[in-house]
PDB file of C-alpha atoms in Angstrom:
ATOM      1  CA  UNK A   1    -123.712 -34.268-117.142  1.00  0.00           C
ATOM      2  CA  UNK A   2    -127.192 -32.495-118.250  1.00  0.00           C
ATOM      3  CA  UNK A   3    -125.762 -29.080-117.827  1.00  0.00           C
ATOM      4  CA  UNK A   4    -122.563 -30.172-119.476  1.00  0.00           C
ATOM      5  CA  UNK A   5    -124.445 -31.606-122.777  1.00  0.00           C
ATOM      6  CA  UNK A   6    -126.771 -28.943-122.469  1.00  0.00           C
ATOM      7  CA  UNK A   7    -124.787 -26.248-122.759  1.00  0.00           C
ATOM      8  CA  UNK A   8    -122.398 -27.608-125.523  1.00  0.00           C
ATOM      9  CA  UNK A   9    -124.903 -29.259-128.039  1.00  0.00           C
ATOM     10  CA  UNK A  10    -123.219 -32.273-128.137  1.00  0.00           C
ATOM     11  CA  UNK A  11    -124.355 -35.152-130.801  1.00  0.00           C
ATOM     12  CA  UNK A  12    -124.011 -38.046-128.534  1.00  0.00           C
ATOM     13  CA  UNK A  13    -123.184 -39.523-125.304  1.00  0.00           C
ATOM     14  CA  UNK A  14    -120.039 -40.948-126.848  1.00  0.00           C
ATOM     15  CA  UNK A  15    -118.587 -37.543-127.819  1.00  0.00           C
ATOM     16  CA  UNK A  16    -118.975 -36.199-124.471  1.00  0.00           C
ATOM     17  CA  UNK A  17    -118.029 -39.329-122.491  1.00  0.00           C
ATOM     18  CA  UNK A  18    -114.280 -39.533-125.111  1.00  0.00           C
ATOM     19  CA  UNK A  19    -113.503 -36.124-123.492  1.00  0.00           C
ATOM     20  CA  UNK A  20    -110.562 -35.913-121.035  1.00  0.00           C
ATOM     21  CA  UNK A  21    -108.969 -32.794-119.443  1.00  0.00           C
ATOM     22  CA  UNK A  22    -105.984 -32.022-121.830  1.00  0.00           C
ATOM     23  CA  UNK A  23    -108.802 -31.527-124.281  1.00  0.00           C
ATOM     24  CA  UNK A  24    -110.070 -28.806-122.298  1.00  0.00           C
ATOM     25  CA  UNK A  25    -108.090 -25.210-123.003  1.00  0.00           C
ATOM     26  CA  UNK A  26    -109.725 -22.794-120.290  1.00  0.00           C
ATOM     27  CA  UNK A  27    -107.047 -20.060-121.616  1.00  0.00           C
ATOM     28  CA  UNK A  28    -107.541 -20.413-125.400  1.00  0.00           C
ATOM     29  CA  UNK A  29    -109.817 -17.994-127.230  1.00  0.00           C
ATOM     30  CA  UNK A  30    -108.536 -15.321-124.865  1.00  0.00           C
ATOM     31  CA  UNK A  31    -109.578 -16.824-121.255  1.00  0.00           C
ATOM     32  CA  UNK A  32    -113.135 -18.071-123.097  1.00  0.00           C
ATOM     33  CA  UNK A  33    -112.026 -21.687-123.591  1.00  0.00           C
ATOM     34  CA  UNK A  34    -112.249 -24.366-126.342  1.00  0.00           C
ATOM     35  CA  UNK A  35    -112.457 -28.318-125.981  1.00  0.00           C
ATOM     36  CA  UNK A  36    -111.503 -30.834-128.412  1.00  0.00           C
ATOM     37  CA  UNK A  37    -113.932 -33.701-129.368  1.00  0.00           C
ATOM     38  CA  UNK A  38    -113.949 -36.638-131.450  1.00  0.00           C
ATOM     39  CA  UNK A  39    -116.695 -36.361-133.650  1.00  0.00           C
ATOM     40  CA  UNK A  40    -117.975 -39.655-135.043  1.00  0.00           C
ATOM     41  CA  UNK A  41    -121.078 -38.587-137.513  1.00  0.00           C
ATOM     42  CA  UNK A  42    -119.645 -38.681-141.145  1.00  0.00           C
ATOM     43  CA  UNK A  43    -116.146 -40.651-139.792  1.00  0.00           C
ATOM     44  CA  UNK A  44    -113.706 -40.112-136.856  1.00  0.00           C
ATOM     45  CA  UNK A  45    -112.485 -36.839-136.660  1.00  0.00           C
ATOM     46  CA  UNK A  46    -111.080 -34.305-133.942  1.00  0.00           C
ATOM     47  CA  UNK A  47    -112.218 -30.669-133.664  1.00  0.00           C
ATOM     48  CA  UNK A  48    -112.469 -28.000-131.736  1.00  0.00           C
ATOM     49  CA  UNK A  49    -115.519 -26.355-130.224  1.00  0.00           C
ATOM     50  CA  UNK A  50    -115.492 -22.943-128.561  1.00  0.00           C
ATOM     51  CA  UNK A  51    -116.940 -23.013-125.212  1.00  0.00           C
ATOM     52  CA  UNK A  52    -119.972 -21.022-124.587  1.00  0.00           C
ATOM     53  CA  UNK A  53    -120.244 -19.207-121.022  1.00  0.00           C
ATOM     54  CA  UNK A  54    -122.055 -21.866-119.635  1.00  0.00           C
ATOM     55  CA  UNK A  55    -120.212 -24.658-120.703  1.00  0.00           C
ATOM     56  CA  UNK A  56    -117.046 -23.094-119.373  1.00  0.00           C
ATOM     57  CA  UNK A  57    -118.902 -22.599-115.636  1.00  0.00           C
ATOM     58  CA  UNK A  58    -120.167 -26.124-115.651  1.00  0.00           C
ATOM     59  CA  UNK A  59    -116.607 -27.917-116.991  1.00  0.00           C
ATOM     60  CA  UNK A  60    -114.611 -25.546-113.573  1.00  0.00           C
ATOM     61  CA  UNK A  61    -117.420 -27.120-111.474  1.00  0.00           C
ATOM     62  CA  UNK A  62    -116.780 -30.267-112.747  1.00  0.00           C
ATOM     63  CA  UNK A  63    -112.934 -29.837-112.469  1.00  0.00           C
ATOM     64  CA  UNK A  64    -113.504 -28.352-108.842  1.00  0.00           C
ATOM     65  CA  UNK A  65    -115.193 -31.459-107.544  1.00  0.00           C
ATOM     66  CA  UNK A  66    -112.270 -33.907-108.452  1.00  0.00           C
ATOM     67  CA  UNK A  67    -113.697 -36.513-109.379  1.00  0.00           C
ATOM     68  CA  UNK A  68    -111.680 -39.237-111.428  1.00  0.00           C
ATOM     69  CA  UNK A  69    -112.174 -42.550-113.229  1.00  0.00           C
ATOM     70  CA  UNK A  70    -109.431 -44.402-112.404  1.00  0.00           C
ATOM     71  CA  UNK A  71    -110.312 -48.350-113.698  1.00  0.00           C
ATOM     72  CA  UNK A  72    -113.715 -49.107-115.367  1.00  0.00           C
ATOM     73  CA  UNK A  73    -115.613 -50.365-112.311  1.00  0.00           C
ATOM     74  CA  UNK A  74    -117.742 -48.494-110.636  1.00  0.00           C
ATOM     75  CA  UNK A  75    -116.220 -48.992-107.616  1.00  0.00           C
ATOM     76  CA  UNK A  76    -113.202 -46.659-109.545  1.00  0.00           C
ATOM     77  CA  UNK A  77    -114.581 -43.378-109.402  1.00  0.00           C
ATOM     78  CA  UNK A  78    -112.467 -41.625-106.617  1.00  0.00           C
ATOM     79  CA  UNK A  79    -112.562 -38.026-104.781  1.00  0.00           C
ATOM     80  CA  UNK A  80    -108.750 -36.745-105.947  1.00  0.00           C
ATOM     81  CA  UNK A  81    -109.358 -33.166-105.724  1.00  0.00           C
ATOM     82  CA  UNK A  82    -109.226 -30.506-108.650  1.00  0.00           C
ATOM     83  CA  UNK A  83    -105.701 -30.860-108.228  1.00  0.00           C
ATOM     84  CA  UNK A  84    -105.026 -34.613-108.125  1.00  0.00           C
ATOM     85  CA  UNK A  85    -107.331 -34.750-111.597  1.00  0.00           C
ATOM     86  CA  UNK A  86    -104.301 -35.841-114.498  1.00  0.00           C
ATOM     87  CA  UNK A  87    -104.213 -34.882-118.128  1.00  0.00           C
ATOM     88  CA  UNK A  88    -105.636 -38.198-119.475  1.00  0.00           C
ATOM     89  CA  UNK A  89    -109.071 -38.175-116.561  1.00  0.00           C
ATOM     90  CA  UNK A  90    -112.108 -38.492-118.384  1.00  0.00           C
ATOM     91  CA  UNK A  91    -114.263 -35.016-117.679  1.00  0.00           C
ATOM     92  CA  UNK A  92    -117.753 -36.799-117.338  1.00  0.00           C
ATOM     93  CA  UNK A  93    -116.629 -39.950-114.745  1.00  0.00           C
ATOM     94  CA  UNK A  94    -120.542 -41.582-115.438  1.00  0.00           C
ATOM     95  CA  UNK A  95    -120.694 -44.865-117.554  1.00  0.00           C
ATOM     96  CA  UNK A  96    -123.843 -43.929-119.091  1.00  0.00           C
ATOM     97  CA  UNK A  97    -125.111 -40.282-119.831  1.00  0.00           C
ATOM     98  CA  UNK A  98    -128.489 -42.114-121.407  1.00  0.00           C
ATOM     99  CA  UNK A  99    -128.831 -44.083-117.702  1.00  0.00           C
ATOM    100  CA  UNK A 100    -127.533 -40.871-115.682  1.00  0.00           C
ATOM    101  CA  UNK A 101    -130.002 -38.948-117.582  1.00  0.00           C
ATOM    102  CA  UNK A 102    -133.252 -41.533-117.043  1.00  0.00           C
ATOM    103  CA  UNK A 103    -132.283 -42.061-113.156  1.00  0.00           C
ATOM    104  CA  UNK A 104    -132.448 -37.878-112.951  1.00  0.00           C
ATOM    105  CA  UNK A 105    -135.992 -37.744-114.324  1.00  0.00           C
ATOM    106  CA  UNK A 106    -136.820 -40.384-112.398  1.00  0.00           C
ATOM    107  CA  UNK A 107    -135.173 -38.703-109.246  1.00  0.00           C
ATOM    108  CA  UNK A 108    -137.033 -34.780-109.960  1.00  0.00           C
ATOM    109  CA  UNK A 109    -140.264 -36.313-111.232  1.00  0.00           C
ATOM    110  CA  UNK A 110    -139.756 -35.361-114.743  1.00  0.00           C
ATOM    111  CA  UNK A 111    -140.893 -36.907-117.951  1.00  0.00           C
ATOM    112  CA  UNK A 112    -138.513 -38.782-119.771  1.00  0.00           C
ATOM    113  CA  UNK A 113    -135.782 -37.209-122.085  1.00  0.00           C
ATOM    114  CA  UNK A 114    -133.316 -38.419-124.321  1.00  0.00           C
ATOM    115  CA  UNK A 115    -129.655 -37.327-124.452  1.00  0.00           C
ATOM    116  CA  UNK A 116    -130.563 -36.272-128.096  1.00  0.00           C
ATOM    117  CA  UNK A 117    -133.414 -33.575-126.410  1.00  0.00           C
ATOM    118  CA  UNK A 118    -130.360 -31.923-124.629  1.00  0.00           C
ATOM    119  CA  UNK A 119    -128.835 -31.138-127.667  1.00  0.00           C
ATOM    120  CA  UNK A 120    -132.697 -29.257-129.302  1.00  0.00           C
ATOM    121  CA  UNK A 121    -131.984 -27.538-125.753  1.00  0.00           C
ATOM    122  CA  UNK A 122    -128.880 -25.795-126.775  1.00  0.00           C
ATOM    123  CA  UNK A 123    -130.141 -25.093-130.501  1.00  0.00           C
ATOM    124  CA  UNK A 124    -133.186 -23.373-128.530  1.00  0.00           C
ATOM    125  CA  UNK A 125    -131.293 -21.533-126.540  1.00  0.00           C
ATOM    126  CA  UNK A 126    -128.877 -20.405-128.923  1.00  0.00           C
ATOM    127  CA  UNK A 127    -131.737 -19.377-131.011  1.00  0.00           C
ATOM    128  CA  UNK A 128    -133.725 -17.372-128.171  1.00  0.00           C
ATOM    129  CA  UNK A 129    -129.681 -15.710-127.574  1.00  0.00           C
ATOM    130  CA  UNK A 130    -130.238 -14.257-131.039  1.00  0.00           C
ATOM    131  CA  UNK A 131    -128.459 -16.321-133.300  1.00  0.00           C
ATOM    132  CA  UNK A 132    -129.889 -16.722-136.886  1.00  0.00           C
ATOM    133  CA  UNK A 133    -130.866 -20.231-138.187  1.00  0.00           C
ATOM    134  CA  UNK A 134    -128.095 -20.242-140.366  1.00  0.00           C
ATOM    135  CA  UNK A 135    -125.009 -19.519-137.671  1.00  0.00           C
ATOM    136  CA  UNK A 136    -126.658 -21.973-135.687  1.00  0.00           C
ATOM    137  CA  UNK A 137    -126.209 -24.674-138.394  1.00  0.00           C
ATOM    138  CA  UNK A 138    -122.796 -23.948-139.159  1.00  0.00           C
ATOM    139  CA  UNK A 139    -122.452 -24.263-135.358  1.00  0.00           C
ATOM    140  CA  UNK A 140    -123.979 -27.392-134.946  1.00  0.00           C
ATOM    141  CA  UNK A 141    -121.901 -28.989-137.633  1.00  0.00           C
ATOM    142  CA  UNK A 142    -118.623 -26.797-136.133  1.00  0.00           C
ATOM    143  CA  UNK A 143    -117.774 -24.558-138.698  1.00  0.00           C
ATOM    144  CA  UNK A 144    -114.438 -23.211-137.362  1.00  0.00           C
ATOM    145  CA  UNK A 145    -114.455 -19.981-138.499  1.00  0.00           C
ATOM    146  CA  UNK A 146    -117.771 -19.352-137.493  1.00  0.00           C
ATOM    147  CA  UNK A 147    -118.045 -21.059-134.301  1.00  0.00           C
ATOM    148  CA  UNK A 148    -116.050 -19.126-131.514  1.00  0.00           C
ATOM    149  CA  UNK A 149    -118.392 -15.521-132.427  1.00  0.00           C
ATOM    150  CA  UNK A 150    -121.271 -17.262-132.122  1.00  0.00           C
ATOM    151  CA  UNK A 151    -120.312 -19.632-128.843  1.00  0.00           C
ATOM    152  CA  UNK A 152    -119.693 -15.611-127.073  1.00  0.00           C
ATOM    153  CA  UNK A 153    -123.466 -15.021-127.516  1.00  0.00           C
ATOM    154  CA  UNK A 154    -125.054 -17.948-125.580  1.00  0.00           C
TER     155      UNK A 154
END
């Protein structure tokens, strides 16, 4: 979940958690990928962000594990395999990113970070990749025609 919001700049744990698989399209953008998301700053809306390199590796390691959500307990999260995981299966199968997030710091010894802090992560990295203050805006807000040049460069 870190990695995953990490390497998509993500707003907010409930972008990333309204993700399922058919929003995921490994094979769009010529093999590079693309995932839909509802954004919810400014109103409901669906877009679509390219993937970057690393958020393509970490959403195949998440598919490879096969893990599903199938119920709302906790007790629901079953081992299906990458091929057992449906359409409709939530990508991130964790009820919380803020509480997944506080029990890993907790867990490595870190200090504490907020979901938000993954997402100044991204705009560093992007940033240290090369991109200009300016693309990374237009990024951050998904500006479609800019987005998919600069997502090849992180």
């Amino acid at each position: 979940m870190v990695e995953f919001l990490a390497a998509t700049g993500l707003r907010n744990p409930s972008e990333s958690l309204e993700i399922h698989w058919k929003d995921v399209d490994f094979d769009a953008r010529d093999g590079k990928g693309t995932i839909r998301v509802t954004r919810h700053k400014g109103g409901f809306r669906r877009e679509t962000l390219p993937l970057t390199r690393s958020a393509r590796e970490v959403l195949l390691r998440i598919r490879k594990a096969g893990l599903a959500r199938r119920g709302e307990s906790r007790q629901s999260i079953v081992l299906v395999g990458e091929e057992g995981l449906l359409p409709s299966d939530r990508v991130l199968v964790i009820d919380s990113p803020r509480g997944a997030l506080r029990n890993a710091c907790v867990r490595e010894g870190r200090p504490h970070l907020r979901v938000h802090d993954l997402r100044h992560l991204f705009c560093t990295r992007a940033l240290e990749a090369g991109w200009s203050p300016k693309a990374l805006a237009r990024y951050a807000h998904w500006c479609p025609e800019h987005a998919g040049d600069l997502a090849d460069r992180i």
